[in-house]
Tab-separated table of C-alpha atoms in Angstrom:
chain	number	residue	atom	x	y	z
A	1	UNK	CA	-23.972	-42.361	2.092
A	2	UNK	CA	-23.706	-44.253	-0.976
A	3	UNK	CA	-23.316	-41.286	-3.143
A	4	UNK	CA	-20.212	-40.189	-0.946
A	5	UNK	CA	-18.857	-43.584	-0.730
A	6	UNK	CA	-18.996	-44.031	-4.563
A	7	UNK	CA	-18.090	-40.400	-5.250
A	8	UNK	CA	-14.703	-40.771	-3.362
A	9	UNK	CA	-14.085	-43.946	-5.517
A	10	UNK	CA	-14.581	-41.681	-8.590
A	11	UNK	CA	-12.675	-39.104	-6.992
A	12	UNK	CA	-9.516	-41.130	-6.393
A	13	UNK	CA	-9.674	-42.391	-10.001
A	14	UNK	CA	-9.480	-38.680	-11.160
A	15	UNK	CA	-6.760	-37.913	-8.883
A	16	UNK	CA	-4.795	-41.170	-10.055
A	17	UNK	CA	-5.026	-39.479	-13.619
A	18	UNK	CA	-3.450	-36.234	-12.206
A	19	UNK	CA	-0.537	-38.426	-10.878
A	20	UNK	CA	-0.245	-40.391	-14.098
A	21	UNK	CA	-0.289	-37.039	-15.986
A	22	UNK	CA	1.353	-34.550	-13.928
A	23	UNK	CA	1.211	-31.949	-16.652
A	24	UNK	CA	-2.324	-31.239	-15.642
A	25	UNK	CA	-1.080	-29.960	-12.238
A	26	UNK	CA	2.023	-27.957	-13.513
A	27	UNK	CA	0.090	-26.109	-16.345
A	28	UNK	CA	-2.719	-25.177	-13.951
A	29	UNK	CA	-0.229	-23.860	-11.709
A	30	UNK	CA	1.940	-22.028	-14.438
A	31	UNK	CA	-0.650	-19.178	-15.136
A	32	UNK	CA	-1.316	-18.051	-11.759
A	33	UNK	CA	2.358	-17.927	-10.877
A	34	UNK	CA	2.779	-15.735	-14.052
A	35	UNK	CA	-0.093	-13.435	-12.945
A	36	UNK	CA	1.574	-12.945	-9.584
A	37	UNK	CA	5.007	-12.175	-11.093
A	38	UNK	CA	3.608	-9.761	-13.670
A	39	UNK	CA	1.435	-7.808	-11.240
A	40	UNK	CA	4.037	-7.795	-8.510
A	41	UNK	CA	6.900	-6.497	-10.650
A	42	UNK	CA	5.555	-5.278	-13.964
A	43	UNK	CA	2.157	-3.639	-13.240
A	44	UNK	CA	2.458	-3.404	-9.331
A	45	UNK	CA	4.516	-0.232	-9.305
A	46	UNK	CA	1.704	1.716	-11.175
A	47	UNK	CA	-1.001	0.551	-9.025
A	48	UNK	CA	-1.674	1.690	-5.336
A	49	UNK	CA	-3.770	0.190	-2.422
A	50	UNK	CA	-4.000	2.846	0.099
A	51	UNK	CA	-3.297	1.372	3.670
A	52	UNK	CA	-1.505	-1.949	2.430
A	53	UNK	CA	1.342	-3.203	0.342
A	54	UNK	CA	0.030	-3.940	-3.043
A	55	UNK	CA	1.743	-7.353	-3.232
A	56	UNK	CA	-0.586	-8.275	-0.254
A	57	UNK	CA	-3.438	-6.575	-1.659
A	58	UNK	CA	-2.715	-8.648	-5.002
A	59	UNK	CA	-2.641	-12.412	-3.492
A	60	UNK	CA	-6.217	-12.583	-2.374
A	61	UNK	CA	-7.443	-11.399	-5.898
A	62	UNK	CA	-4.653	-14.091	-7.647
A	63	UNK	CA	-6.277	-16.819	-5.216
A	64	UNK	CA	-9.530	-16.290	-6.155
A	65	UNK	CA	-8.766	-16.016	-9.946
A	66	UNK	CA	-6.924	-19.289	-9.452
A	67	UNK	CA	-9.622	-21.546	-8.033
A	68	UNK	CA	-12.407	-19.749	-10.089
A	69	UNK	CA	-10.282	-20.492	-13.321
A	70	UNK	CA	-9.531	-23.984	-11.912
A	71	UNK	CA	-13.137	-24.821	-11.797
A	72	UNK	CA	-13.231	-25.102	-15.332
A	73	UNK	CA	-11.164	-28.501	-15.256
A	74	UNK	CA	-14.623	-29.792	-14.068
A	75	UNK	CA	-16.312	-29.308	-17.197
A	76	UNK	CA	-13.734	-30.353	-19.579
A	77	UNK	CA	-12.946	-33.486	-17.334
A	78	UNK	CA	-16.948	-34.330	-17.513
A	79	UNK	CA	-17.195	-33.497	-21.241
A	80	UNK	CA	-14.069	-35.813	-21.906
A	81	UNK	CA	-15.454	-38.831	-20.101
A	82	UNK	CA	-18.877	-38.276	-22.014
A	83	UNK	CA	-17.011	-38.336	-25.313
A	84	UNK	CA	-14.947	-41.294	-24.336
A	85	UNK	CA	-17.720	-43.386	-23.213
A	86	UNK	CA	-16.589	-43.517	-19.565
A	87	UNK	CA	-20.154	-42.361	-18.520
A	88	UNK	CA	-21.692	-45.179	-20.173
A	89	UNK	CA	-19.405	-47.686	-18.254
A	90	UNK	CA	-20.251	-46.056	-14.703
A	91	UNK	CA	-24.075	-46.189	-15.565
A	92	UNK	CA	-23.450	-50.226	-16.113
A	93	UNK	CA	-21.942	-50.497	-12.684
A	94	UNK	CA	-24.166	-50.611	-9.353
A	95	UNK	CA	-23.050	-47.295	-7.976
A	96	UNK	CA	-24.991	-43.931	-7.202
A	97	UNK	CA	-25.716	-42.112	-10.079
A	98	UNK	CA	-24.512	-38.812	-8.163
A	99	UNK	CA	-21.211	-40.510	-7.534
A	100	UNK	CA	-19.604	-39.127	-10.961
A	101	UNK	CA	-20.433	-35.632	-10.058
A	102	UNK	CA	-19.557	-35.760	-6.353
A	103	UNK	CA	-16.298	-37.643	-7.437
A	104	UNK	CA	-15.517	-35.187	-10.011
A	105	UNK	CA	-15.860	-32.123	-7.873
A	106	UNK	CA	-14.108	-33.343	-4.950
A	107	UNK	CA	-11.089	-34.295	-7.028
A	108	UNK	CA	-10.914	-31.175	-8.416
A	109	UNK	CA	-11.410	-29.376	-5.078
A	110	UNK	CA	-8.305	-31.193	-3.957
A	111	UNK	CA	-6.446	-30.314	-7.256
A	112	UNK	CA	-7.511	-26.407	-6.234
A	113	UNK	CA	-5.974	-27.134	-2.715
A	114	UNK	CA	-2.704	-28.301	-4.141
A	115	UNK	CA	-2.510	-25.375	-6.643
A	116	UNK	CA	-3.228	-22.981	-3.841
A	117	UNK	CA	-0.579	-24.293	-1.556
A	118	UNK	CA	2.041	-23.869	-4.312
A	119	UNK	CA	0.534	-19.901	-4.922
A	120	UNK	CA	0.976	-19.546	-1.299
A	121	UNK	CA	4.571	-20.162	-1.246
A	122	UNK	CA	5.185	-18.215	-4.451
A	123	UNK	CA	3.335	-15.485	-2.596
A	124	UNK	CA	5.293	-15.600	0.622
A	125	UNK	CA	8.286	-15.405	-1.655
A	126	UNK	CA	7.168	-12.042	-3.620
A	127	UNK	CA	6.221	-10.334	-0.209
A	128	UNK	CA	2.573	-11.455	0.886
A	129	UNK	CA	2.028	-11.691	4.451
A	130	UNK	CA	-0.840	-12.326	6.745
A	131	UNK	CA	-1.346	-10.020	9.717
A	132	UNK	CA	-4.263	-11.863	11.738
A	133	UNK	CA	-4.356	-14.953	13.593
A	134	UNK	CA	-4.064	-18.532	12.598
A	135	UNK	CA	-7.826	-19.115	12.901
A	136	UNK	CA	-8.595	-16.198	10.683
A	137	UNK	CA	-6.074	-17.276	7.979
A	138	UNK	CA	-7.587	-21.020	8.182
A	139	UNK	CA	-11.142	-19.197	7.669
A	140	UNK	CA	-9.889	-17.525	4.611
A	141	UNK	CA	-8.632	-20.466	2.997
A	142	UNK	CA	-11.897	-22.550	3.967
A	143	UNK	CA	-14.054	-19.850	2.250
A	144	UNK	CA	-11.697	-19.878	-0.670
A	145	UNK	CA	-12.110	-23.657	-1.152
A	146	UNK	CA	-15.841	-23.545	-0.702
A	147	UNK	CA	-15.982	-20.838	-3.425
A	148	UNK	CA	-13.810	-23.120	-5.726
A	149	UNK	CA	-16.040	-26.102	-4.905
A	150	UNK	CA	-19.243	-24.218	-5.776
A	151	UNK	CA	-17.725	-22.774	-9.110
A	152	UNK	CA	-16.914	-26.386	-9.884
A	153	UNK	CA	-20.943	-27.157	-9.952
A	154	UNK	CA	-21.329	-24.557	-12.531
A	155	UNK	CA	-18.495	-25.800	-14.624
A	156	UNK	CA	-20.004	-29.169	-14.315
A	157	UNK	CA	-23.271	-27.908	-15.708
A	158	UNK	CA	-21.695	-26.192	-18.681
A	159	UNK	CA	-19.480	-29.373	-19.373
A	160	UNK	CA	-22.456	-31.638	-19.426
A	161	UNK	CA	-24.481	-29.035	-21.613
A	162	UNK	CA	-21.973	-29.300	-24.481
A	163	UNK	CA	-20.932	-31.965	-26.621
A	164	UNK	CA	-16.901	-31.770	-26.854
A	165	UNK	CA	-14.009	-30.734	-24.811
A	166	UNK	CA	-13.063	-27.768	-26.931
A	167	UNK	CA	-16.679	-26.404	-26.455
A	168	UNK	CA	-16.337	-27.013	-22.742
A	169	UNK	CA	-13.146	-25.126	-22.512
A	170	UNK	CA	-14.235	-21.981	-24.409
A	171	UNK	CA	-17.560	-21.904	-22.516
A	172	UNK	CA	-15.855	-22.230	-19.240
A	173	UNK	CA	-13.499	-19.523	-19.861
A	174	UNK	CA	-15.478	-16.841	-21.860
A	175	UNK	CA	-17.558	-15.601	-19.153
A	176	UNK	CA	-14.949	-16.005	-16.233
A	177	UNK	CA	-12.535	-13.441	-17.829
A	178	UNK	CA	-14.852	-10.387	-17.358
A	179	UNK	CA	-16.202	-11.683	-14.108
A	180	UNK	CA	-12.560	-11.843	-12.803
A	181	UNK	CA	-11.130	-8.722	-14.155
A	182	UNK	CA	-14.443	-6.354	-13.777
A	183	UNK	CA	-13.878	-6.743	-9.830
A	184	UNK	CA	-11.350	-5.803	-7.192
A	185	UNK	CA	-8.834	-8.649	-7.715
A	186	UNK	CA	-6.095	-6.456	-9.270
A	187	UNK	CA	-7.088	-3.033	-8.689
A	188	UNK	CA	-9.311	-0.914	-6.360
A	189	UNK	CA	-12.835	-0.446	-7.572
A	190	UNK	CA	-12.662	3.523	-6.878
A	191	UNK	CA	-10.295	3.431	-9.988
A	192	UNK	CA	-13.006	2.411	-12.402
A	193	UNK	CA	-15.765	4.631	-13.914
A	194	UNK	CA	-19.087	5.218	-11.497
A	195	UNK	CA	-21.179	2.582	-13.372
A	196	UNK	CA	-18.456	0.013	-13.472
A	197	UNK	CA	-17.470	0.671	-10.014
A	198	UNK	CA	-21.006	-0.317	-8.913
A	199	UNK	CA	-21.032	-3.557	-10.837
A	200	UNK	CA	-17.527	-4.445	-9.579
A	201	UNK	CA	-18.402	-3.813	-5.977
A	202	UNK	CA	-21.344	-6.237	-6.209
A	203	UNK	CA	-19.356	-8.988	-8.156
A	204	UNK	CA	-19.271	-12.226	-6.350
A	205	UNK	CA	-15.494	-12.213	-7.020
A	206	UNK	CA	-15.079	-8.998	-5.442
A	207	UNK	CA	-17.061	-10.247	-2.239
A	208	UNK	CA	-14.654	-13.121	-1.822
A	209	UNK	CA	-11.460	-11.344	-2.521
A	210	UNK	CA	-12.520	-8.505	0.180
A	211	UNK	CA	-13.488	-11.108	2.601
A	212	UNK	CA	-10.160	-12.793	2.330
A	213	UNK	CA	-8.350	-9.457	2.567
A	214	UNK	CA	-10.288	-8.743	5.988
A	215	UNK	CA	-9.403	-12.316	7.134
A	216	UNK	CA	-5.742	-11.775	6.250
A	217	UNK	CA	-5.489	-8.538	7.216
A	218	UNK	CA	-4.413	-7.383	3.564
A	219	UNK	CA	-7.756	-4.997	3.153
A	220	UNK	CA	-6.925	-1.356	1.796
A	221	UNK	CA	-8.584	1.721	3.502
A	222	UNK	CA	-10.777	4.507	2.504
A	223	UNK	CA	-12.512	4.709	-0.800
A	224	UNK	CA	-10.129	1.688	-2.154
A	225	UNK	CA	-11.988	-0.660	-0.143
A	226	UNK	CA	-15.153	-0.253	-2.187
A	227	UNK	CA	-18.749	0.511	-1.308
A	228	UNK	CA	-22.028	-0.699	-0.611
A	229	UNK	CA	-23.587	-3.311	1.545
A	230	UNK	CA	-21.669	-6.202	-0.041
A	231	UNK	CA	-18.374	-4.442	0.544
A	232	UNK	CA	-19.202	-3.596	4.217
A	233	UNK	CA	-20.370	-7.199	4.576
A	234	UNK	CA	-18.129	-9.324	2.248
A	235	UNK	CA	-18.059	-12.390	4.110
A	236	UNK	CA	-21.835	-12.566	4.557
A	237	UNK	CA	-22.483	-11.811	0.765
A	238	UNK	CA	-19.765	-14.373	-0.046
A	239	UNK	CA	-21.711	-17.061	1.721
A	240	UNK	CA	-25.222	-15.971	0.333
A	241	UNK	CA	-23.399	-16.015	-3.053
A	242	UNK	CA	-21.926	-19.632	-2.314
A	243	UNK	CA	-25.323	-21.008	-1.057
A	244	UNK	CA	-27.287	-19.661	-4.232
A	245	UNK	CA	-24.706	-21.152	-6.637
A	246	UNK	CA	-25.156	-24.578	-4.799
A	247	UNK	CA	-28.868	-24.456	-4.624
A	248	UNK	CA	-29.119	-23.363	-8.363
A	249	UNK	CA	-26.210	-25.359	-9.870
A	250	UNK	CA	-26.344	-28.706	-8.147
A	251	UNK	CA	-29.930	-29.757	-9.402
A	252	UNK	CA	-28.963	-28.347	-12.726
A	253	UNK	CA	-26.075	-30.368	-12.824
A	254	UNK	CA	-27.720	-33.572	-12.164
A	255	UNK	CA	-30.419	-32.886	-14.675
A	256	UNK	CA	-27.859	-32.090	-17.341
A	257	UNK	CA	-25.766	-35.386	-16.268
A	258	UNK	CA	-29.018	-37.439	-16.826
A	259	UNK	CA	-29.775	-35.939	-20.185
A	260	UNK	CA	-26.433	-36.299	-21.284
A	261	UNK	CA	-26.026	-39.773	-20.136
A	262	UNK	CA	-29.237	-40.723	-22.150
A	263	UNK	CA	-28.031	-39.463	-25.338
């Protein structure tokens, strides 16, 4: 309970920073909006998704990419706190040692929510629509934010394992680009070479995107949907992936925090 209460105090501290430096929210929103406009109006005419409008097909991928990339803020924020000595000040206070990590991941989850709301408005403007009931739509967003929260713990481990904000930024993005683009986020996987198609169908990003499309009624039909157990059960595969990430990276983040704080 102390970790939750103290974590919320740290989260509010991080949210106040966003309020005082709104550029953080603005620039984290500009990139996904650019992707929406580029793929919807520039590349969209050359890409087909059988059984669904491409702009509806696209949005689940953009949402997933946005929260995945947004998780890198966690690592950069922790790396910045380490270099500025904020962590040392926290250690001197009578607060839970887990509060720093809980607060950081919670505030970044809230930041993701704000960005996704803006992205949803942008998607509606370019033609994205859902075709299921409100409960399924809400479940899709819930899955999306849970995935973003899990990814924040990976980013936290990275941010606490390096010694500068610049390295944390590079290390947070360098593996994210191939993971995101080698998936069904922007094109159906049946357009890829056979080997890459297999990799893409089992990519956790593809599972999240496919689950969102199912929940929102934006899924393509036929071979464009993908193949294998992961694409037949994207919701279950997504939950398994999220659980594995949390089980592995929450302890790793805590260990990295203790090691970094004792430097």
